[in-house]
Tab-separated table of C-alpha atoms and ligand atoms in Angstrom:
chain	number	residue	atom	x	y	z
A	1	MET	CA	42.427	-35.820	132.398
A	2	THR	CA	40.036	-35.377	135.215
A	3	SER	CA	36.812	-36.960	133.985
A	4	THR	CA	34.429	-34.288	133.743
A	5	LEU	CA	31.665	-37.599	132.783
A	6	ASN	CA	28.460	-38.186	135.621
A	7	PRO	CA	28.853	-41.683	136.218
A	8	ALA	CA	25.149	-41.780	135.392
A	9	VAL	CA	25.059	-40.940	131.736
A	10	GLY	CA	28.550	-42.726	131.943
A	11	ALA	CA	26.782	-46.148	133.281
A	12	ALA	CA	23.326	-45.864	131.115
A	13	LEU	CA	25.702	-45.390	128.033
A	14	ARG	CA	28.512	-47.931	128.934
A	15	ASP	CA	25.234	-50.217	129.212
A	16	GLN	CA	23.173	-50.264	126.792
A	17	GLN	CA	22.551	-52.138	123.875
A	18	ILE	CA	21.813	-51.857	120.198
A	19	GLU	CA	21.275	-54.610	117.951
A	20	LEU	CA	21.993	-55.256	114.367
A	21	PRO	CA	21.019	-56.509	111.157
A	22	SER	CA	22.128	-59.822	109.824
A	23	TRP	CA	20.864	-58.259	106.364
A	24	ALA	CA	22.719	-55.139	106.818
A	25	PHE	CA	25.858	-56.608	105.979
A	26	GLY	CA	24.348	-58.091	102.621
A	27	ASN	CA	24.013	-56.957	99.473
A	28	SER	CA	21.143	-54.836	99.388
A	29	GLY	CA	19.554	-52.044	97.019
A	30	THR	CA	16.179	-50.919	95.095
A	31	ARG	CA	14.354	-52.548	92.680
A	32	PHE	CA	16.549	-50.845	89.581
A	33	LYS	CA	20.025	-52.250	90.862
A	34	VAL	CA	22.340	-54.049	93.614
A	35	PHE	CA	25.333	-53.067	93.318
A	36	ALA	CA	27.328	-56.438	94.923
A	37	GLN	CA	30.252	-54.823	97.229
A	38	LYS	CA	33.469	-56.465	97.683
A	39	GLY	CA	33.852	-59.068	100.919
A	40	VAL	CA	30.624	-59.401	101.886
A	41	PRO	CA	29.389	-62.402	103.501
A	42	ARG	CA	28.111	-65.081	101.818
A	43	ASP	CA	26.767	-67.206	103.988
A	44	PRO	CA	25.683	-66.613	107.851
A	45	TYR	CA	28.413	-67.370	109.626
A	46	GLU	CA	30.357	-64.576	107.883
A	47	LYS	CA	26.882	-61.701	108.461
A	48	VAL	CA	27.732	-62.619	112.096
A	49	ALA	CA	31.148	-62.266	111.724
A	50	ASP	CA	30.824	-58.908	110.475
A	51	ALA	CA	28.690	-57.831	112.840
A	52	ALA	CA	30.748	-58.964	115.713
A	53	GLU	CA	34.000	-56.293	114.382
A	54	VAL	CA	31.107	-53.630	115.075
A	55	HIS	CA	30.391	-54.799	118.807
A	56	ARG	CA	33.966	-54.547	119.024
A	57	PHE	CA	35.022	-51.199	118.407
A	58	THR	CA	31.605	-50.020	119.894
A	59	GLY	CA	31.271	-51.607	122.508
A	60	ILE	CA	26.914	-51.703	122.638
A	61	ALA	CA	26.284	-53.686	119.981
A	62	PRO	CA	26.540	-57.066	121.306
A	63	THR	CA	23.508	-58.561	119.308
A	64	VAL	CA	22.896	-60.171	116.380
A	65	ALA	CA	19.041	-60.512	114.493
A	66	LEU	CA	18.939	-63.225	111.733
A	67	HIS	CA	15.776	-62.962	109.452
A	68	ILE	CA	14.564	-66.490	107.991
A	69	PRO	CA	15.143	-68.028	105.595
A	70	TRP	CA	17.551	-65.698	104.810
A	71	ASP	CA	20.590	-67.477	107.703
A	72	LYS	CA	18.210	-70.212	107.003
A	73	VAL	CA	21.279	-72.981	108.790
A	74	ALA	CA	21.119	-76.690	109.078
A	75	ASP	CA	22.459	-76.326	113.089
A	76	TYR	CA	21.194	-72.948	114.615
A	77	GLY	CA	22.999	-74.213	117.523
A	78	HIS	CA	25.842	-73.836	116.081
A	79	LEU	CA	25.042	-70.436	114.246
A	80	ALA	CA	24.865	-69.722	118.339
A	81	ARG	CA	28.583	-70.976	119.585
A	82	HIS	CA	29.966	-69.084	116.166
A	83	ALA	CA	28.820	-66.023	117.281
A	84	ALA	CA	29.371	-65.895	120.735
A	85	ASP	CA	33.269	-67.131	120.286
A	86	CYS	CA	32.970	-64.387	117.679
A	87	GLY	CA	31.936	-62.029	121.355
A	88	VAL	CA	27.999	-61.581	120.319
A	89	ALA	CA	25.060	-64.098	120.528
A	90	LEU	CA	22.036	-63.796	118.521
A	91	GLY	CA	19.349	-62.017	118.935
A	92	THR	CA	15.541	-61.020	117.654
A	93	ILE	CA	14.319	-63.799	114.516
A	94	ASN	CA	12.833	-61.876	111.613
A	95	SER	CA	10.181	-63.939	109.896
A	96	ASN	CA	9.486	-63.689	106.067
A	97	THR	CA	6.332	-64.595	105.010
A	98	PHE	CA	6.138	-61.747	102.526
A	99	GLN	CA	9.030	-63.905	99.566
A	100	ASP	CA	6.868	-66.346	97.987
A	101	ASP	CA	4.448	-66.582	95.090
A	102	ASP	CA	1.890	-68.087	96.981
A	103	TYR	CA	1.794	-64.915	98.787
A	104	MET	CA	0.981	-62.925	96.256
A	105	LEU	CA	-2.697	-61.967	97.609
A	106	GLY	CA	-0.832	-62.155	101.754
A	107	SER	CA	0.011	-64.082	104.055
A	108	VAL	CA	-1.613	-64.600	107.175
A	109	CYS	CA	-4.081	-62.337	106.275
A	110	HIS	CA	-4.492	-63.843	102.536
A	111	PRO	CA	-8.457	-65.247	102.084
A	112	ASP	CA	-7.445	-69.759	101.540
A	113	PRO	CA	-6.661	-70.942	104.253
A	114	SER	CA	-4.325	-72.781	103.481
A	115	VAL	CA	-1.535	-70.036	102.676
A	116	ARG	CA	-2.400	-68.811	105.916
A	117	ARG	CA	-1.590	-72.094	106.941
A	118	LYS	CA	1.135	-71.989	105.135
A	119	ALA	CA	2.462	-68.867	107.038
A	120	VAL	CA	1.564	-69.920	110.464
A	121	ASP	CA	3.337	-73.030	110.085
A	122	HIS	CA	6.922	-70.601	108.603
A	123	LEU	CA	6.233	-68.698	112.086
A	124	LEU	CA	5.818	-71.543	114.057
A	125	GLY	CA	8.839	-72.719	112.429
A	126	CYS	CA	10.587	-69.498	114.007
A	127	ILE	CA	10.280	-70.038	117.612
A	128	ASP	CA	12.170	-73.945	117.433
A	129	ILE	CA	14.795	-71.874	115.966
A	130	MET	CA	13.990	-69.061	119.048
A	131	ASP	CA	14.586	-72.541	120.909
A	132	ALA	CA	17.460	-73.356	119.415
A	133	THR	CA	19.002	-69.302	120.013
A	134	GLY	CA	17.997	-68.403	122.900
A	135	SER	CA	16.079	-65.791	121.481
A	136	ARG	CA	14.143	-64.109	122.971
A	137	ASP	CA	11.936	-61.887	119.860
A	138	LEU	CA	9.746	-63.173	117.347
A	139	LYS	CA	9.611	-60.291	114.748
A	140	LEU	CA	6.509	-60.004	112.239
A	141	TRP	CA	6.090	-57.605	109.644
A	142	PHE	CA	3.457	-58.733	107.203
A	143	ALA	CA	3.600	-57.261	103.484
A	144	ASP	CA	-0.113	-58.060	103.247
A	145	GLY	CA	-2.294	-55.926	101.809
A	146	THR	CA	-4.196	-55.075	99.170
A	147	ASN	CA	-3.673	-53.009	95.369
A	148	TYR	CA	-7.453	-52.243	95.085
A	149	PRO	CA	-11.030	-51.186	95.717
A	150	GLY	CA	-13.229	-54.139	96.197
A	151	GLN	CA	-9.764	-56.596	96.458
A	152	ASP	CA	-10.720	-58.401	99.539
A	153	ASP	CA	-12.278	-57.466	102.376
A	154	ILE	CA	-10.766	-54.823	104.803
A	155	ARG	CA	-12.216	-56.532	108.537
A	156	ALA	CA	-12.518	-60.482	106.796
A	157	ARG	CA	-8.972	-59.679	106.938
A	158	GLN	CA	-7.772	-58.510	110.635
A	159	ASP	CA	-10.479	-61.406	111.851
A	160	ARG	CA	-7.316	-64.062	109.851
A	161	LEU	CA	-4.798	-61.295	111.312
A	162	ALA	CA	-6.406	-62.298	114.645
A	163	GLU	CA	-6.073	-65.670	114.041
A	164	SER	CA	-3.393	-66.386	113.451
A	165	LEU	CA	-1.616	-64.124	115.225
A	166	ALA	CA	-3.158	-66.398	118.658
A	167	SER	CA	-2.045	-69.340	117.306
A	168	VAL	CA	1.597	-67.992	116.649
A	169	TYR	CA	1.822	-66.581	120.539
A	170	ARG	CA	0.194	-69.413	122.245
A	171	ARG	CA	2.967	-71.433	121.068
A	172	LEU	CA	5.870	-68.917	123.070
A	173	GLY	CA	7.706	-70.316	125.743
A	174	GLY	CA	7.389	-67.574	129.005
A	175	GLN	CA	9.870	-65.705	128.207
A	176	GLN	CA	9.609	-64.983	124.742
A	177	ARG	CA	8.226	-62.689	122.713
A	178	LEU	CA	6.371	-61.810	119.867
A	179	VAL	CA	6.590	-57.995	118.289
A	180	LEU	CA	4.435	-56.892	116.054
A	181	GLU	CA	6.268	-54.324	113.120
A	182	TYR	CA	3.236	-51.742	111.403
A	183	LYS	CA	4.470	-50.051	108.293
A	184	LEU	CA	2.018	-47.609	106.502
A	185	PHE	CA	2.861	-48.602	102.809
A	186	GLU	CA	4.473	-50.648	100.390
A	187	PRO	CA	4.130	-53.354	98.922
A	188	ALA	CA	0.781	-52.960	99.612
A	189	PHE	CA	-0.569	-49.339	98.040
A	190	TYR	CA	-4.450	-49.391	98.842
A	191	THR	CA	-5.034	-51.447	102.582
A	192	THR	CA	-2.162	-52.557	104.687
A	193	ASP	CA	-3.243	-54.808	106.989
A	194	VAL	CA	-0.796	-53.459	110.087
A	195	PRO	CA	-0.346	-50.295	108.777
A	196	ASP	CA	-0.430	-48.012	111.894
A	197	TRP	CA	0.711	-48.216	115.723
A	198	GLY	CA	-3.109	-48.223	116.194
A	199	THR	CA	-3.771	-51.493	114.296
A	200	ALA	CA	-0.673	-53.069	116.325
A	201	VAL	CA	-1.346	-52.247	119.679
A	202	SER	CA	-4.601	-53.568	119.653
A	203	HIS	CA	-3.991	-57.084	117.793
A	204	CYS	CA	-1.407	-56.279	120.457
A	205	LEU	CA	-3.966	-56.415	123.322
A	206	ALA	CA	-5.855	-58.607	122.182
A	207	LEU	CA	-2.916	-61.186	122.453
A	208	GLY	CA	-1.617	-60.405	125.833
A	209	ASP	CA	1.638	-59.682	128.038
A	210	LYS	CA	4.240	-61.068	126.008
A	211	ALA	CA	2.802	-59.251	122.137
A	212	ARG	CA	4.391	-56.249	122.083
A	213	VAL	CA	4.802	-53.289	118.717
A	214	VAL	CA	7.937	-52.270	116.876
A	215	VAL	CA	8.337	-48.685	116.263
A	216	ASP	CA	10.285	-49.057	112.328
A	217	THR	CA	10.879	-45.079	112.213
A	218	GLY	CA	11.136	-45.597	108.463
A	219	HIS	CA	6.975	-46.515	108.596
A	220	HIS	CA	5.163	-43.836	109.062
A	221	ALA	CA	4.063	-40.353	107.172
A	222	PRO	CA	5.851	-37.150	106.512
A	223	GLY	CA	4.944	-35.123	109.467
A	224	THR	CA	5.042	-37.167	111.846
A	225	ASN	CA	5.471	-37.517	115.605
A	226	ILE	CA	7.187	-41.026	116.407
A	227	GLU	CA	7.840	-39.704	119.977
A	228	PHE	CA	4.480	-38.656	120.581
A	229	ILE	CA	4.323	-42.801	119.460
A	230	VAL	CA	7.474	-43.447	121.548
A	231	ALA	CA	5.563	-41.900	124.690
A	232	VAL	CA	1.733	-43.763	124.566
A	233	LEU	CA	3.071	-47.333	123.618
A	234	LEU	CA	5.327	-46.886	126.643
A	235	ARG	CA	2.765	-45.282	128.758
A	236	ALA	CA	1.041	-48.424	127.889
A	237	GLY	CA	3.682	-51.108	128.318
A	238	LYS	CA	3.890	-51.773	125.066
A	239	LEU	CA	6.129	-50.776	122.808
A	240	GLY	CA	8.538	-53.941	122.035
A	241	GLY	CA	11.703	-52.017	120.362
A	242	PHE	CA	12.755	-50.350	117.276
A	243	ASP	CA	14.368	-50.822	113.703
A	244	PHE	CA	15.393	-48.316	113.460
A	245	ASN	CA	16.854	-45.968	110.264
A	246	SER	CA	15.991	-42.712	108.258
A	247	ARG	CA	13.488	-42.034	106.091
A	248	PHE	CA	13.181	-38.330	103.059
A	249	TYR	CA	10.558	-40.201	101.517
A	250	ALA	CA	9.484	-43.510	102.743
A	251	ASP	CA	10.943	-47.000	104.174
A	252	ASP	CA	14.006	-45.474	103.010
A	253	ASP	CA	16.615	-47.571	104.981
A	254	LEU	CA	18.949	-45.158	105.423
A	255	MET	CA	21.395	-45.005	108.277
A	256	VAL	CA	19.317	-43.519	111.492
A	257	GLY	CA	20.099	-39.973	112.175
A	258	ALA	CA	21.661	-39.337	108.779
A	259	ALA	CA	17.652	-37.470	108.213
A	260	ASP	CA	16.712	-36.419	110.987
A	261	PRO	CA	19.151	-36.627	113.814
A	262	PHE	CA	16.728	-34.241	115.573
A	263	GLN	CA	13.973	-36.789	115.956
A	264	LEU	CA	16.273	-39.238	116.736
A	265	PHE	CA	16.827	-36.969	119.985
A	266	ARG	CA	13.470	-37.140	120.958
A	267	ILE	CA	12.852	-40.587	120.247
A	268	MET	CA	15.875	-41.394	123.031
A	269	HIS	CA	14.463	-38.527	125.130
A	270	GLU	CA	10.980	-40.141	125.057
A	271	VAL	CA	13.298	-43.600	126.297
A	272	VAL	CA	15.140	-42.301	129.097
A	273	LYS	CA	12.314	-40.335	130.365
A	274	ALA	CA	10.235	-43.028	131.149
A	275	ASP	CA	13.519	-45.382	132.443
A	276	ALA	CA	13.409	-47.914	129.108
A	277	LEU	CA	17.017	-47.471	127.750
A	278	ARG	CA	18.024	-50.644	130.117
A	279	PRO	CA	18.906	-54.023	129.543
A	280	GLU	CA	16.252	-54.561	132.381
A	281	ALA	CA	13.536	-52.340	129.978
A	282	GLY	CA	12.804	-54.757	127.790
A	283	ILE	CA	12.807	-52.927	124.712
A	284	ALA	CA	14.535	-53.851	121.590
A	285	PHE	CA	16.215	-51.021	119.821
A	286	MET	CA	17.421	-52.945	116.268
A	287	LEU	CA	18.645	-51.477	113.521
A	288	ASP	CA	17.153	-52.561	110.333
A	289	GLN	CA	18.798	-50.814	107.409
A	290	CYS	CA	20.916	-52.044	104.359
A	291	HIS	CA	23.540	-50.217	103.127
A	292	ASN	CA	23.537	-49.227	99.055
A	293	ILE	CA	26.334	-47.352	97.840
A	294	GLU	CA	28.369	-46.988	100.959
A	295	PRO	CA	30.371	-50.033	102.541
A	296	LYS	CA	28.796	-51.999	104.725
A	297	ILE	CA	30.712	-52.962	108.476
A	298	PRO	CA	31.311	-49.141	108.828
A	299	GLY	CA	28.104	-48.061	108.247
A	300	GLN	CA	26.384	-49.637	110.696
A	301	ILE	CA	29.680	-48.432	113.408
A	302	ARG	CA	28.268	-45.026	112.272
A	303	SER	CA	24.964	-46.073	112.655
A	304	VAL	CA	25.323	-47.324	116.353
A	305	MET	CA	27.454	-44.209	116.811
A	306	ASN	CA	24.295	-41.961	115.459
A	307	VAL	CA	21.687	-43.751	118.404
A	308	GLN	CA	24.889	-43.421	121.386
A	309	GLU	CA	25.159	-39.614	120.822
A	310	ALA	CA	21.081	-39.095	120.483
A	311	THR	CA	20.991	-41.440	123.477
A	312	ALA	CA	23.800	-39.061	125.410
A	313	LYS	CA	21.946	-35.763	124.464
A	314	ALA	CA	18.537	-37.230	126.187
A	315	LEU	CA	20.841	-38.713	128.793
A	316	LEU	CA	22.115	-34.653	129.333
A	317	VAL	CA	18.424	-33.300	129.415
A	318	ASP	CA	18.089	-31.759	132.751
A	319	ALA	CA	15.032	-33.449	134.159
A	320	ASP	CA	14.383	-31.313	137.258
A	321	ALA	CA	14.887	-27.974	135.277
A	322	LEU	CA	12.707	-29.527	132.590
A	323	ALA	CA	10.017	-30.236	134.764
A	324	ARG	CA	10.167	-26.935	136.611
A	325	ALA	CA	9.732	-25.044	133.472
A	326	GLN	CA	6.842	-27.080	132.374
A	327	GLN	CA	5.156	-26.902	135.615
A	328	ALA	CA	5.447	-22.751	135.664
A	329	GLY	CA	4.829	-22.826	132.212
A	330	ASP	CA	7.350	-21.758	130.791
A	331	VAL	CA	7.320	-22.147	127.001
A	332	LEU	CA	10.551	-20.600	126.043
A	333	GLY	CA	12.411	-22.240	129.334
A	334	ALA	CA	10.924	-25.683	128.553
A	335	HIS	CA	11.827	-25.799	125.430
A	336	ALA	CA	15.370	-23.848	125.958
A	337	VAL	CA	16.573	-27.062	128.474
A	338	LEU	CA	15.758	-29.467	125.533
A	339	MET	CA	17.607	-27.546	123.005
A	340	ASP	CA	20.382	-27.431	125.034
A	341	ALA	CA	20.905	-30.726	125.443
A	342	TYR	CA	21.126	-31.173	122.274
A	343	ASN	CA	23.187	-28.566	121.163
A	344	THR	CA	25.847	-30.261	123.256
A	345	ASP	CA	28.753	-31.595	121.361
A	346	VAL	CA	28.989	-35.401	123.047
A	347	ARG	CA	31.518	-36.595	121.283
A	348	PRO	CA	33.806	-35.952	124.116
A	349	LEU	CA	32.020	-37.050	126.916
A	350	LEU	CA	31.300	-40.473	124.621
A	351	ALA	CA	35.772	-40.599	123.521
A	352	GLU	CA	35.718	-40.799	127.570
A	353	VAL	CA	32.789	-43.616	127.501
A	354	ARG	CA	35.369	-45.473	124.912
A	355	ALA	CA	37.910	-44.844	126.639
A	356	GLU	CA	36.734	-46.066	130.231
A	357	GLN	CA	36.102	-49.413	127.977
A	358	GLY	CA	39.571	-50.254	126.425
A	359	LEU	CA	38.097	-48.510	123.301
A	360	ASP	CA	39.602	-45.985	120.645
A	361	ALA	CA	37.981	-42.742	121.291
A	362	ASP	CA	37.340	-43.294	117.065
A	363	PRO	CA	35.560	-46.233	116.127
A	364	VAL	CA	34.460	-46.150	112.358
A	365	ALA	CA	38.740	-44.586	112.122
A	366	ALA	CA	39.451	-47.846	114.464
A	367	TYR	CA	38.086	-50.227	112.629
A	368	ALA	CA	39.350	-49.213	109.109
A	369	ARG	CA	43.105	-49.711	110.847
A	370	SER	CA	42.476	-53.371	111.372
A	371	GLY	CA	43.141	-54.950	108.800
A	372	TYR	CA	39.769	-56.309	108.937
A	373	PRO	CA	38.784	-54.146	105.800
A	374	GLU	CA	41.528	-55.765	103.741
A	375	ARG	CA	40.961	-59.633	104.951
A	376	ILE	CA	37.811	-60.151	104.228
A	377	VAL	CA	37.975	-58.947	100.337
A	378	ALA	CA	40.883	-61.087	99.916
A	379	GLU	CA	39.578	-64.071	101.911
A	380	ARG	CA	35.960	-64.028	100.043
A	381	VAL	CA	36.255	-64.418	96.991
A	382	GLY	CA	33.813	-67.693	95.871
A	383	GLY	CA	30.622	-68.555	96.180
A	384	SER	CA	27.669	-65.875	96.045
A	385	GLN	CA	27.751	-63.197	97.969
A	386	ALA	CA	24.672	-63.262	100.676
A	387	GLY	CA	21.932	-60.676	99.557
A	388	TRP	CA	18.171	-60.231	100.122
A	389	GLY	CA	16.701	-63.911	99.871
A	390	ALA	CA	19.736	-65.091	100.831
B	1	PSV	C1	10.147	-53.991	105.932
B	1	PSV	O1	10.262	-53.049	105.218
B	1	PSV	C2	11.034	-54.344	107.037
B	1	PSV	O2	11.004	-53.187	107.064
B	1	PSV	C3	10.701	-55.766	107.974
B	1	PSV	O3	11.074	-55.377	108.675
B	1	PSV	C4	11.536	-56.623	107.513
B	1	PSV	O4	11.738	-57.990	108.250
B	1	PSV	C5	12.983	-54.950	106.938
B	1	PSV	O5	12.109	-55.056	106.686
B	1	PSV	C6	13.779	-56.653	106.074
B	1	PSV	O6	13.453	-55.602	104.777
B	2	MN	MN1	12.192	-53.104	110.051
C-alpha cells in the first residue's frame, strides 16, 4: 500500500510525547465510594510497570509523573532505574500539600508561618526527589483558599503565596522548572488562592523564566474558552504544560477527549500553530485523570489515543488556506478550513503511523490480547492496593 501520510505530519505525530499520571493506575473514586479493581498496583513500582504498558502499545507515552507522598519510595534512583527497565522514564513530580491535618486552613498561604514552613519544606523535598529522578518539572497545585467571607485576608494570602513560591523557586536547579496549576474552586468554595490563569501567570512572571503555568482542562468554569487561555500563555512564553482530562460539570477527571473532543482539537490547534508540539518547546502534555469505573490501563490507552487524534486533526489544518481566508475576512471560509480538518477521520492515518513504528494499529485491542490484564490479576494478590493517599 502506498503511504498517504504527509511526512511532516507523520514526523510530528511520531515525536509527540504524552506523560501519564501514576495515580491513574491506582484505585480512585468520588467522596461517595472508591470501587476497588482487581490487579491494581500495590506500590509505585507496579504503577510504573502499568504505565509502561500504555507506552508499549501507543509508543508516545514515555514518561510517568509521580505524586509525592503517594509515590514515596526509599530510593528514587532505584525507581528511576526500574522505570528505565520497563522502557519509560520518571517525569513531573507532583507535590501534595492538601492531605495533612495541618493544612485545614491552607498550606503555603496558611496564616501560621510554621505550617507554611512545613509546606515549603515538602516542596523543597520534592526538588530533592527531582534531583534523584532527573525530573524537569515540579508541579504545584494548592488546595488553599477560604470558605467564608472574612475568614482570612485575601491580599495577605497572596503575599504569603508569593513568598513561599520564591523560596521554592530559589532552590530549582538550572534545568528544573516550577509549573503552577490553577483551579477555579474546590476544596475551597469562597476564595481559592490560585483560582485562574491570571493569578498563576502573575506569580510566574514575578518568579522568572523557570516558572510557568499549567492548564488543567477540568479547572475552569463552564463555557470558558480554554484555547484562548492557551494562546495567550503561549504568546507570553508562559505555558508550562497541560493536565488533560474531561469535565461535564466540574473537576470530573474523566478521560480527555470524551466530553468535548472539539475543544481538545481547538486546544491542539493553538499548540500546533505556535509550533509548541515538539518536545523541545518545553510544554508538558500530561494526563490528570481518574478511572473510577472503567479499567485503568485501557482507559489511559484510550486517553492517549484521544490526544493523538486531536493532534493529528490539528496538524491537518491547512495553515495557508486558513491564513488566506482570515486575511480576506472570509469568515465562513476560514471556519470551513478548520472544520474540514476536524471532520477528517484520522484513524487510518494513525494506523499508518503506528505501523511505521512497529505498533499494532489498534492499541486497545492489542493490549487486551497481550495477556497483561490477566497476569496482573493473578499476580497482584495480597498487599494493599494503591489509591488516593498511597
Ligand atoms: C487537583 O484537582 C489536581 O488537578 C492537581 O493536579 C492534583 O495534583 C491532582 O488533581 C491529583 O489529584
Ligand atoms: Mn491537575
